[in-house]
Coordinates of C-alpha atoms in Angstrom, one line a residue:
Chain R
X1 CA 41.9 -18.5 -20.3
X2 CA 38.7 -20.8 -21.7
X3 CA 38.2 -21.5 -17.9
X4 CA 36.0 -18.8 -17.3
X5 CA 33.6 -19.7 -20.4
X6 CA 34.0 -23.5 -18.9
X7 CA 32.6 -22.5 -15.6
X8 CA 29.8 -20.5 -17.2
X9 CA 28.6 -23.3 -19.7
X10 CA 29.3 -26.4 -17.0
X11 CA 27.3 -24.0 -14.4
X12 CA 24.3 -23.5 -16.6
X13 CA 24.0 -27.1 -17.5
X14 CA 24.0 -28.1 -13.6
X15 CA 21.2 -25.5 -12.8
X16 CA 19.2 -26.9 -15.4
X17 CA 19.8 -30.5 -14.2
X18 CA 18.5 -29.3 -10.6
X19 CA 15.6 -27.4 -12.3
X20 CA 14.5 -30.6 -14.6
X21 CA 14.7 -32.4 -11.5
X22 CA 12.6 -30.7 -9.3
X23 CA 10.4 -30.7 -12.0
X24 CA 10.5 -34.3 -12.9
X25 CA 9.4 -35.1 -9.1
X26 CA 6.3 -33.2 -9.5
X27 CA 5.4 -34.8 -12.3
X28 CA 6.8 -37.9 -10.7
X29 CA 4.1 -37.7 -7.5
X30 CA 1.7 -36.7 -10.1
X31 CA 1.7 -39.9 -12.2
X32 CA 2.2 -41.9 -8.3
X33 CA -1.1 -40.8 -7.4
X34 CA -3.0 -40.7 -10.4
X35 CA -1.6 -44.8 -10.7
X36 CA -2.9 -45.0 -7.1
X37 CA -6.2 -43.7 -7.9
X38 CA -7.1 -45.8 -11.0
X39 CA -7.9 -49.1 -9.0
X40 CA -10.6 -47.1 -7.1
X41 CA -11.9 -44.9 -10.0
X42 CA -12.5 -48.0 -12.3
X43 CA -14.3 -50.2 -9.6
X44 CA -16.7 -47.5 -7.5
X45 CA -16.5 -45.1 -9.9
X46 CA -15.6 -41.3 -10.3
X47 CA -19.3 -40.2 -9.4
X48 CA -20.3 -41.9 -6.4
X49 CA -16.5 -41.0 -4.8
X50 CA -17.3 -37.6 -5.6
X51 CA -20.2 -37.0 -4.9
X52 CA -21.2 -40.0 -2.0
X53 CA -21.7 -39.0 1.0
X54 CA -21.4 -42.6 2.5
X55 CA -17.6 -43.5 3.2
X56 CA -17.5 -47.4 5.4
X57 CA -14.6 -48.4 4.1
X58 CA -15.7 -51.9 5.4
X59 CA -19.1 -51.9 3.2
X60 CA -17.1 -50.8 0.1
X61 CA -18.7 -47.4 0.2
X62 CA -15.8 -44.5 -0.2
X63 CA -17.8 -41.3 -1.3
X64 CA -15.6 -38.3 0.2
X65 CA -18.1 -35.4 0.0
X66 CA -18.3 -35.2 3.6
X67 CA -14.4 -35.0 3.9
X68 CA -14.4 -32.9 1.1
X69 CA -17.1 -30.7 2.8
X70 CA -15.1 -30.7 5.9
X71 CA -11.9 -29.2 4.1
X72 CA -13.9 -26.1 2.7
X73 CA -15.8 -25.6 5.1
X74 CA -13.1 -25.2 7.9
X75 CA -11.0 -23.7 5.7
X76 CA -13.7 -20.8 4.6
X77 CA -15.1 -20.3 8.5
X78 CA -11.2 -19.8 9.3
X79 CA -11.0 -17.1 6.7
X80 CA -14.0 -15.2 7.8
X81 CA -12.4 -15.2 11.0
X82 CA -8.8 -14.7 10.1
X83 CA -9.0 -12.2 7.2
X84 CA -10.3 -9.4 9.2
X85 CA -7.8 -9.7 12.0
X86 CA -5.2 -10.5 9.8
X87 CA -5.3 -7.5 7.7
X88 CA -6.4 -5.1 10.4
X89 CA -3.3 -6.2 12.2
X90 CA -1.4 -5.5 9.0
X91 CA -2.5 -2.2 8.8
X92 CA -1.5 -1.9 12.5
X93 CA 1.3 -2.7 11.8
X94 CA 2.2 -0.6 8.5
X95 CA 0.5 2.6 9.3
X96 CA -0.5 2.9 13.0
X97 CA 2.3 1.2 15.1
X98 CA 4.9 3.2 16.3
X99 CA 8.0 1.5 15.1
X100 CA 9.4 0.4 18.3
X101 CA 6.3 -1.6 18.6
X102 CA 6.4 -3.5 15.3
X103 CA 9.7 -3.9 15.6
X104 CA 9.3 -6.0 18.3
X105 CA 5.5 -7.5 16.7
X106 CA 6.6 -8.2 13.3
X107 CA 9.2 -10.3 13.9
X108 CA 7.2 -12.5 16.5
X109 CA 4.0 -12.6 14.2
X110 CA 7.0 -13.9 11.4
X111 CA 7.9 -16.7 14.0
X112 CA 4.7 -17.6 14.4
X113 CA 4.5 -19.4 11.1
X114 CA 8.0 -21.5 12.0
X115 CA 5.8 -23.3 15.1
X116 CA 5.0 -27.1 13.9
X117 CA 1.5 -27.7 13.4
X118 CA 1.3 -30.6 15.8
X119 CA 1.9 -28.1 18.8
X120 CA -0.8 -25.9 17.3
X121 CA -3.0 -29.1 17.8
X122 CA -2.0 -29.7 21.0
X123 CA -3.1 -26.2 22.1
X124 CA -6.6 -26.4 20.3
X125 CA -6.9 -29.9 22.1
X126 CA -6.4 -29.4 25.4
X127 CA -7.4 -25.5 25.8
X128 CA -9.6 -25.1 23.0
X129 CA -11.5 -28.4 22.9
X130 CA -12.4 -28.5 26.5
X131 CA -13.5 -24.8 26.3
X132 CA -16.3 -25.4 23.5
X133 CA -16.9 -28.7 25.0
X134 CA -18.3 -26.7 28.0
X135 CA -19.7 -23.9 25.7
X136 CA -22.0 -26.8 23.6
X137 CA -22.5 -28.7 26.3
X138 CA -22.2 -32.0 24.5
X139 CA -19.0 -34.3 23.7
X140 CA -15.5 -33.7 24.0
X141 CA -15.5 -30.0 21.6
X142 CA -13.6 -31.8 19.0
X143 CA -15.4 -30.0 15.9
X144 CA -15.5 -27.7 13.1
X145 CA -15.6 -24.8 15.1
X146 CA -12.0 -25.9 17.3
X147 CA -10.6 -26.9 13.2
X148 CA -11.6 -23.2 12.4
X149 CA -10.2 -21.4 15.1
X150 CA -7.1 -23.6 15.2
X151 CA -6.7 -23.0 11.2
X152 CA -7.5 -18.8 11.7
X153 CA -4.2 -18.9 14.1
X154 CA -2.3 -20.6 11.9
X155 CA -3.0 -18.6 8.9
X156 CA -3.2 -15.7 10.5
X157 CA 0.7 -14.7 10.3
X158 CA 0.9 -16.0 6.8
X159 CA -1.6 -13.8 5.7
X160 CA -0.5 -10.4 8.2
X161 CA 2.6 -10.4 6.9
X162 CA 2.0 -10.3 3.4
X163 CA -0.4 -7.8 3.3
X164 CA 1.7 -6.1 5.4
X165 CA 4.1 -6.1 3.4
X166 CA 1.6 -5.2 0.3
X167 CA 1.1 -2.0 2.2
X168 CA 4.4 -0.5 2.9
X169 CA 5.1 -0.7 -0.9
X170 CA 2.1 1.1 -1.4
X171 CA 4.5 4.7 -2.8
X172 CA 4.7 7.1 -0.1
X173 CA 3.2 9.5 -2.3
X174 CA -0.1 8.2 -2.2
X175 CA -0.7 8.4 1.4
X176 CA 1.2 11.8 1.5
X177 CA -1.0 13.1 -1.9
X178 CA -4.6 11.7 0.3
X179 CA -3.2 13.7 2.9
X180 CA -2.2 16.7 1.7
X181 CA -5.7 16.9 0.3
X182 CA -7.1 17.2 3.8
X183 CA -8.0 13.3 4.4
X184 CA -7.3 11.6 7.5
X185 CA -5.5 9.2 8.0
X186 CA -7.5 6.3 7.9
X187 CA -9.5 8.0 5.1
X188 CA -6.0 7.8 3.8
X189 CA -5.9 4.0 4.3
X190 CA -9.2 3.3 3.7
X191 CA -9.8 5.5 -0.2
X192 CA -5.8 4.8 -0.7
X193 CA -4.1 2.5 0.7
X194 CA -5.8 -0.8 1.4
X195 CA -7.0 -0.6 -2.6
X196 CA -3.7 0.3 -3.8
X197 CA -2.4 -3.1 -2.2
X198 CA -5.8 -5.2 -2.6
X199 CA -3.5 -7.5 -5.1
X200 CA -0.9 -8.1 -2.6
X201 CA -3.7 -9.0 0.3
X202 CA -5.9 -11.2 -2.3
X203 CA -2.4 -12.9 -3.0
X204 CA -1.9 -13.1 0.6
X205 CA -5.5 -14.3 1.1
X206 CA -5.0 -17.4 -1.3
X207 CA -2.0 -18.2 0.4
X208 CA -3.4 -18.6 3.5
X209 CA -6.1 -20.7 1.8
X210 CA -3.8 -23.1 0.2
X211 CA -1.8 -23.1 4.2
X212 CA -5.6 -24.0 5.6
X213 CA -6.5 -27.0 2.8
X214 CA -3.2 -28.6 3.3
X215 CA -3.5 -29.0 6.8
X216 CA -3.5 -32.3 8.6
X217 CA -2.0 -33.0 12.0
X218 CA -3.6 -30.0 13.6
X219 CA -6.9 -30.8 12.0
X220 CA -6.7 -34.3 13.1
X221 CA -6.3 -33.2 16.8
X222 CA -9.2 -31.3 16.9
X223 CA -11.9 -31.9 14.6
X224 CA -13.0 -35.3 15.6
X225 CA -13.0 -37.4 12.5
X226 CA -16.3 -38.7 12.1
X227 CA -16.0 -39.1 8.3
X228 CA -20.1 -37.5 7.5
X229 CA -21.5 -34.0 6.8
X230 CA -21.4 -32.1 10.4
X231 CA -25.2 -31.3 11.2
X232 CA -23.3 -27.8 12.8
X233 CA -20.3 -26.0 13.3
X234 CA -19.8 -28.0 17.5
X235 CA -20.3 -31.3 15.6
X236 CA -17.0 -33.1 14.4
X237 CA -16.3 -33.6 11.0
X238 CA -13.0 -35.2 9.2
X239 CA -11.1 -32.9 6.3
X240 CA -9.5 -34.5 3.1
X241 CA -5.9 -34.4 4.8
X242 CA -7.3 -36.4 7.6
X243 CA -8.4 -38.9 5.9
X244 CA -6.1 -39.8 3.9
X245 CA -3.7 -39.4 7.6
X246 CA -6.0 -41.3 9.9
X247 CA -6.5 -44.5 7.6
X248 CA -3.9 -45.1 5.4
X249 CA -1.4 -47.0 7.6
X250 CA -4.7 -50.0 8.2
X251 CA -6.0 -49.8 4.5
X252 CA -5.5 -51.6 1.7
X253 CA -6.4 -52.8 -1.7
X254 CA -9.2 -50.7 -3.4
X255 CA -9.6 -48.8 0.5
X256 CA -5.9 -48.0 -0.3
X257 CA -7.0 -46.7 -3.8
X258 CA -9.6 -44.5 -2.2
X259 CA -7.3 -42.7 -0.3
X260 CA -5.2 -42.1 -3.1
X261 CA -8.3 -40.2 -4.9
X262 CA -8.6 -38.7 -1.8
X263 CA -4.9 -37.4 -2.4
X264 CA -5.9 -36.5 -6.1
X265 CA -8.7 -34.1 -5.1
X266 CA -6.4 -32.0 -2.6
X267 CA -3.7 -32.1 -4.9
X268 CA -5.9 -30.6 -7.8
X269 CA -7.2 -28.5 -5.1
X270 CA -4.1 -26.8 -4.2
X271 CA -3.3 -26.2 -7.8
X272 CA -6.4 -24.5 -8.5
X273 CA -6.1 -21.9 -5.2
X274 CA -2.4 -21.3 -6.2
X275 CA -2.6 -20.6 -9.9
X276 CA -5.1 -18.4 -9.1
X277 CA -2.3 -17.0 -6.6
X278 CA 0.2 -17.3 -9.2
X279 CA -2.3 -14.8 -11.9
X280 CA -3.1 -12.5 -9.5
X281 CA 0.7 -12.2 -8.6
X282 CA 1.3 -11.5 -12.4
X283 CA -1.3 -9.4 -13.0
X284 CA 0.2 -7.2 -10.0
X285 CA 3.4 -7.4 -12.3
X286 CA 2.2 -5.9 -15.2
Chain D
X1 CA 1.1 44.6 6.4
X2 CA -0.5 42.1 6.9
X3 CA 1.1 38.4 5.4
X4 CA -1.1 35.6 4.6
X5 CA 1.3 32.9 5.8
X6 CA 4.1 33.8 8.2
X7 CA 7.0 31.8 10.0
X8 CA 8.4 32.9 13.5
X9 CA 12.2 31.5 14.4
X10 CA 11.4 28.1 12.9
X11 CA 13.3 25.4 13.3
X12 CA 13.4 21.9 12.5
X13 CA 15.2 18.7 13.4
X14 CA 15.3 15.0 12.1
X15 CA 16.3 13.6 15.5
X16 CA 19.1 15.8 16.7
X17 CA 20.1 17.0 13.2
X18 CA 18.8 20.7 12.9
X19 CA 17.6 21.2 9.4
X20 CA 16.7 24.7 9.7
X21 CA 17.7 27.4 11.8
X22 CA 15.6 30.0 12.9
X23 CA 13.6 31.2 9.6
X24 CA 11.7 34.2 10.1
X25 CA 9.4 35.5 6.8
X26 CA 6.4 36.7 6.0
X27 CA 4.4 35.1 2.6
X28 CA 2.5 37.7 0.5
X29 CA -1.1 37.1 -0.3
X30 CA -1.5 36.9 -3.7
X31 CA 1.7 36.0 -5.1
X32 CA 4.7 33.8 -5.8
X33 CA 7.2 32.9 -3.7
X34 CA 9.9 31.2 -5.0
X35 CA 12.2 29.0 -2.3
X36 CA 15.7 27.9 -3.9
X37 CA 19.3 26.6 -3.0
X38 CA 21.1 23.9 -3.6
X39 CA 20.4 20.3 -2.6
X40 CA 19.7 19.7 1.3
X41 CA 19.4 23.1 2.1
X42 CA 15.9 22.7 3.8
X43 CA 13.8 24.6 1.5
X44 CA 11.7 21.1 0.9
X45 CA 11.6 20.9 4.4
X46 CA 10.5 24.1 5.2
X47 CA 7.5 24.1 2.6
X48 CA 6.5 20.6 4.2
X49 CA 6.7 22.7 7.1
X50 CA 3.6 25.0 5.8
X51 CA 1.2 22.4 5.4
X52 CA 2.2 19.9 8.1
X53 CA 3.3 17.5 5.8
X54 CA 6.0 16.8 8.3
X55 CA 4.0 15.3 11.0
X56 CA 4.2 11.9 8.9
X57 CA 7.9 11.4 9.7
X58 CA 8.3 10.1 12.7
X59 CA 11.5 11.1 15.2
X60 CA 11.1 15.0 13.7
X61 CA 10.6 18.3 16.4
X62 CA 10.2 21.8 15.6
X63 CA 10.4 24.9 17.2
X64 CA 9.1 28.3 16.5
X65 CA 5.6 29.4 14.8
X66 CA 4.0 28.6 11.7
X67 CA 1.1 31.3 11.2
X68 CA -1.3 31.5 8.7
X69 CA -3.8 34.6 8.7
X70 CA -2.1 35.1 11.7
X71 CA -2.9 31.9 13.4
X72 CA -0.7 29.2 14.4
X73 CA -0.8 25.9 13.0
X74 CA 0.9 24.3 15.2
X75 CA -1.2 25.7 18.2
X76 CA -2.5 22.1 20.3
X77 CA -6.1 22.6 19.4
X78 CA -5.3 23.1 15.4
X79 CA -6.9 20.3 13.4
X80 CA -4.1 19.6 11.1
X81 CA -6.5 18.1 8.3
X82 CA -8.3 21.8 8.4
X83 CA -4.3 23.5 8.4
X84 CA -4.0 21.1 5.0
X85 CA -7.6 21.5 3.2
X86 CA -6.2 25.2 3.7
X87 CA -2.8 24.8 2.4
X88 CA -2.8 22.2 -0.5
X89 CA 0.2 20.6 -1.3
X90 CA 1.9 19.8 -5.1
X91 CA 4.3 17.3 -4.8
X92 CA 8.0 16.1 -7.5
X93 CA 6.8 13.5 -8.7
X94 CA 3.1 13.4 -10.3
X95 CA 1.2 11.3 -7.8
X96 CA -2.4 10.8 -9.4
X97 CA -4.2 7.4 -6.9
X98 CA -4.7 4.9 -9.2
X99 CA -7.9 5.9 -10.1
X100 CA -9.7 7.6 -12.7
X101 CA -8.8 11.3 -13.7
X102 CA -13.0 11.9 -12.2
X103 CA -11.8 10.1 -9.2
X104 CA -8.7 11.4 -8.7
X105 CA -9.9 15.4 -8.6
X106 CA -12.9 14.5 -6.5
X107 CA -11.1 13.0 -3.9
X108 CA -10.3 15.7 -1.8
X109 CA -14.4 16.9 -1.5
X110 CA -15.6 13.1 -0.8
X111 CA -13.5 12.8 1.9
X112 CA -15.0 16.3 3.0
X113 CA -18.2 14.7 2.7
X114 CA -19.6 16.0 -0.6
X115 CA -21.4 12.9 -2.4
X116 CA -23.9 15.1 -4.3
X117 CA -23.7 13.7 -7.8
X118 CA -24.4 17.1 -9.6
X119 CA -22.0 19.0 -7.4
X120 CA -19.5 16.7 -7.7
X121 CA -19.3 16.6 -11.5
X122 CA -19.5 20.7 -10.9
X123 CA -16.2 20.8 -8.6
X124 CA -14.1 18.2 -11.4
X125 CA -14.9 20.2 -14.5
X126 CA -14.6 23.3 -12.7
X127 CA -10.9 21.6 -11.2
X128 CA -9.9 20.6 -14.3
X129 CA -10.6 23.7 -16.3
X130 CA -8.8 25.9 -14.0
X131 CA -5.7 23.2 -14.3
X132 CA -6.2 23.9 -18.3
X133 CA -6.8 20.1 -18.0
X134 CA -10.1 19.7 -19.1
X135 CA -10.4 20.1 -23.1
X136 CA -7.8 17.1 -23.1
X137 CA -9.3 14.9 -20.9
X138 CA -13.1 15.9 -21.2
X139 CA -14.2 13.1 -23.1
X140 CA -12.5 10.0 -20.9
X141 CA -12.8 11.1 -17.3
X142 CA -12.9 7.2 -16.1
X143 CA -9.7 6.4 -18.0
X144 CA -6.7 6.1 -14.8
X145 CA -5.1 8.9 -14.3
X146 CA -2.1 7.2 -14.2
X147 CA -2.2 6.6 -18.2
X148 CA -1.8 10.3 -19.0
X149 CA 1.6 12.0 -19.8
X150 CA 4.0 13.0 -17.3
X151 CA 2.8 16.6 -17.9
X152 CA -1.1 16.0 -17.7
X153 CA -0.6 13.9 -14.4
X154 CA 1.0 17.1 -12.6
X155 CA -2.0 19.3 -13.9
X156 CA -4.5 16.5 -12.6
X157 CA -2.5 17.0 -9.1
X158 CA -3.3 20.5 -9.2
X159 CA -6.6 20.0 -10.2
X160 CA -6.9 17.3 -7.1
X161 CA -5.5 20.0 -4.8
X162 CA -7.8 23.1 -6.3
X163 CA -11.1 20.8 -5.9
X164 CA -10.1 21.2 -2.2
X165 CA -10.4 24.5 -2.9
X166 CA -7.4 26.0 -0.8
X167 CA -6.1 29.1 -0.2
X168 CA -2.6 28.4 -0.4
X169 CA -1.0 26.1 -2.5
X170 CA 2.6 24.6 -2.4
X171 CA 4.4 23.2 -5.0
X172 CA 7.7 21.0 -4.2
X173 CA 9.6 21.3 -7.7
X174 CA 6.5 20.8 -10.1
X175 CA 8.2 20.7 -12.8
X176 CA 11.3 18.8 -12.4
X177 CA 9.8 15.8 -13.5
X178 CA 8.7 17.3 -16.7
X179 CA 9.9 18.2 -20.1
X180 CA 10.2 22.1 -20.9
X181 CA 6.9 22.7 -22.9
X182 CA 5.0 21.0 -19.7
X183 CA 6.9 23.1 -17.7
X184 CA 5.7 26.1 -20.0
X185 CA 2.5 25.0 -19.2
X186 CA 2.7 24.8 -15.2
X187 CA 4.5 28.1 -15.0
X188 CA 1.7 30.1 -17.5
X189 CA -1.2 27.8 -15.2
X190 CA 0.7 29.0 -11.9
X191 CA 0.4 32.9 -12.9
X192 CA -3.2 32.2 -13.7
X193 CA -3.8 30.3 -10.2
X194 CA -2.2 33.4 -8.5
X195 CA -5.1 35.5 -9.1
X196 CA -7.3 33.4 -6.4
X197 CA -4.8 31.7 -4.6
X198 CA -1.5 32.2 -2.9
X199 CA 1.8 30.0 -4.3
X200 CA 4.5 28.6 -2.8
X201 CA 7.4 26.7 -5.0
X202 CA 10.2 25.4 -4.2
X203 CA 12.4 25.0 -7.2
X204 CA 15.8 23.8 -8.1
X205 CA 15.3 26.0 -11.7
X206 CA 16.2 29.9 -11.3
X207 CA 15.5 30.9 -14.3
X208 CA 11.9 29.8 -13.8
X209 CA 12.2 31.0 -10.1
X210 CA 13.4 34.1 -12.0
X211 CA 10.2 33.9 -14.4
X212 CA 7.2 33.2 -12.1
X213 CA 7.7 34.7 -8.8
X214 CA 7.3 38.2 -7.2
X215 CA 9.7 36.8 -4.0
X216 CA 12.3 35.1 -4.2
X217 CA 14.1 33.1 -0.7
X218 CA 17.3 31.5 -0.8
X219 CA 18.0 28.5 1.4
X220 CA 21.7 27.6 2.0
X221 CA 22.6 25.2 5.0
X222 CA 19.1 25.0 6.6
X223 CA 19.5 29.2 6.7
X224 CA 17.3 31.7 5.1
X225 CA 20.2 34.0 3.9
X226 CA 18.4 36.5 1.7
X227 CA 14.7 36.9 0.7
X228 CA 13.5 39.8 -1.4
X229 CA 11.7 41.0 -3.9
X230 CA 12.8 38.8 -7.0
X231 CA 14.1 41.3 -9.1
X232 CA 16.5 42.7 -6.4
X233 CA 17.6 38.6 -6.0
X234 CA 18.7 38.4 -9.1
X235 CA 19.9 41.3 -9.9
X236 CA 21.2 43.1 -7.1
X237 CA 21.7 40.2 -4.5
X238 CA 22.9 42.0 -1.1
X239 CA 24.7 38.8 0.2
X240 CA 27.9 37.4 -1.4
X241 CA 26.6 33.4 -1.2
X242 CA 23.2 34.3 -2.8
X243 CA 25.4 36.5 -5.7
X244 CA 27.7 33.1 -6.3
X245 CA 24.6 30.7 -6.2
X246 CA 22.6 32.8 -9.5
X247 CA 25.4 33.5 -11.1
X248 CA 26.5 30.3 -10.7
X249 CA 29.6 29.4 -9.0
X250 CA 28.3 26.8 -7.1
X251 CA 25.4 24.6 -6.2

């Protein structure tokens, strides 16, 4: 007879257990890495980690502008290249598709996104690298521009299918309303559609930017490493992620440290790009 | 005679469902025509029927013609966004974009190309006045359209559809989304309308089926089974389903 009320009162006090916990690891690898980082903060100093260009680990110099460089700009050349095609193939897919095909497409594009990273670096290294090798005409191809179009792929499902899915709750009676006022359809999409779901395809935008930042293996495979400013987009360059993944296992003491604010700056990264997610997702709410 | 919209043996199917069988009638020019029977009958699909509305679900087929000033619509080389910037369309629901009321009512002539400031401002208050919209909303034509009442939003879609400036206009229960003083306000606005243009409604309401139209069709089972004059409907009804269906013993 009390069992029921038992149940509900034990039940709520175990889902708040596994809430508090989730949440205490966050805080948990917070505090890890901001411990981590102190050693190296304290002796070079915030400034010339943030802002030096110089990073010989050997000569004490750990500046990660260049790393940090290489992050955004791989991550923003891949987002000039995979916003357009990932929301044209959305709308594809939503409005122009006959349903047989996106049956068969959506689903594929969705499994596209389960594929480790590693094999996506495997591809860009021995198709894509060799390819823009021969396009340059110096060094092996390893470079921002293989990153980029290795991080466009990847991103690219993330990003169709949620504007995609931004789009088909767009009300029918938009599109039907645009049309029954003698627009076509794509002035349908265009005047009604795509603005009625711009939230849902900025959302799915900084998604897709928050995919590209994190990133390591498959930015490791192809973008060379060379931890300085690339001259251009066919020179290599090394992102945050790799950084911290190509030296960590051979560094320690204050090199160790580095790496940790390496961590820090990602970490603070990601935040920013998905609380901005998070408010334009709320917003949308409203 | 000669009618300004006109259907031929139509028939319509969602796959192999038939949703109508064979309808055959002749629209007057000038007036209201009232479509109603109960739920399902096919009187929604039949007035999405006049505009083309129907092309946008997939898996459908018709047969039969669809002629308006004696032309079909359905004929291959018909340009089915001319058939609907002829026939405008009023939907259920209020559907205003998510734009402002200005926005919303010049829609229809940007996407025909008009971008003239002054003209454009022309064809909204013009819109809106003939929508008896525009003393209320005069003074805040960037506020969204979706803000207004329920009411105001359905006036606003007429406006949208009269900036088009159609000749036919048909309107898929109006009012059924509104409360009875905004439905007042349709029906008095549709009698206006009727002077320049020629109405269609589909309504599930007789007594205001009774109230605006001149003809009067009744839909049961995807079948037109009587369509007259609306008086005669309603008060001398020639077949015994339409007789039960007014007076109310079903539907």
């Amino acid at each position: 007879m009390m069992s029921r009320y038992f149940v509900d009162r034990i039940s709520r006090r175990l889902v708040l257990c596994f809430g508090t916990v989730a949440f205490l690891i966050l805080i948990f690898i917070a505090v890890f890495i901001l411990k981590g980082s102190l050693p190296a903060l304290e002796e070079v100093g915030i400034v010339d980690i943030l802002f030096g260009t110089k990073w010989y680990p050997s000569h004490e110099a750990f500046g990660i502008l260049a790393m940090f460089a290489g992050s955004v700009i791989v991550t923003l050349l891949a987002l000039v290249m995979a916003v357009p095609l990932s929301v044209g193939c959305a709308i594809f897919l939503a409005e122009v598709a006959p349903r047989r095909i996106s049956n068969i497409a959506r689903p594929a594009i969705e499994l596209l996104v389960g594929i480790p990273s590693v094999v996506y670096g495997l591809v860009g290294m021995v198709v894509l690298c060799p390819f823009i090798a021969h396009l340059s005409g110096t060094g092996s191809g390893s470079s921002v521009m293989a990153a980029a179009i290795v991080l466009a792929i990847m991103i690219l499902p993330t990003i169709t299918s949620i504007s995609e899915d931004s789009l088909r709750a767009v009300p029918t009676l938009y599109k039907e309303g645009a049309l029954a006022l003698g627009a076509t359809h794509w002035q349908a999409i265009h005047h009604v559609l795509l603005p009625a779901s711009r939230q849902g395809i900025v959302t799915a935008v900084i998604l897709g930017t928050g995919r590209a930042i994190g990133e390591t293996m498959a930015m490791v495979m192809v973008i060379g490493n060379s931890p300085i400013l690339p001259a251009n987009i066919f020179a290599p360059a090394r992102t945050l992620t790799g950084n911290i993944a190509v030296e960590i296992a051979a560094a320690t003491g204050i090199h160790e440290s580095a790496l940790f604010v390496t961590g820090l700056v990602l970490f603070i990264l990601i935040m920013i790009i998905n609380s901005l997610g998070f408010i334009i997702c709320r917003r949308k709410n409203d | 005679m000669e009618f300004k919209m006109q259907t031929r043996k139509l028939e319509f199917y969602y796959g192999k469902v038939r949703a109508l069988s064979k309808i055959t009638m002749g629209i007057e020019e000038h007036q209201i025509t009232a479509l109603i029977g109960p739920s399902g009958c096919g009187k929604t699909t039949f007035l999405r029927l006049l505009n083309r509305m129907n092309d946008v679900i997939s898996g459908t087929h018709l047969a039969g013609d669809v002629l308006l000033d004696g032309q079909n619509i359905y004929a291959p080389q018909v340009d089915v966004v001319e058939v609907r910037k002829r026939v405008g369309m009023v939907f259920q629901q209020p559907n205003p974009f998510p734009k402002s009321i200005y926005a919303n009512v010049a829609f229809g002539p940007r996407m025909l190309g008009l971008n003239n400031k002054a003209k454009l401002d022309e064809v909204v208050e013009r819109s809106l006045r003939a929508a008896a919209l525009w003393d209320e909303v005069k003074d805040n034509l960037g506020k969204s359209g979706m803000l207004l009442s329920g009411g105001q939003q359905q006036r606003l879609c007429i406006a949208r559809v009269l900036a088009v400036e159609p000749e036919v206009i048909l309107m898929d229960e109006p009012c059924s989304a509104l409360d009875p003083l905004s439905t007042l306000r349709i029906e008095e606005l549709m009698r206006d309308l009727k002077t320049n243009y020629t109405i269609i409604i589909v309504t599930h309401n007789m007594q205001q089926a009774a109230r605006v139209s001149e003809w009067t069709g009744f839909f049961l089972l995807g079948e037109l089974v009587e369509y007259n004059k609306t008086g005669e409907i309603f008060q001398r009804p020639k077949d015994k389903k339409t007789e039960d269906y007014i007076t109310g013993r079903f539907g």
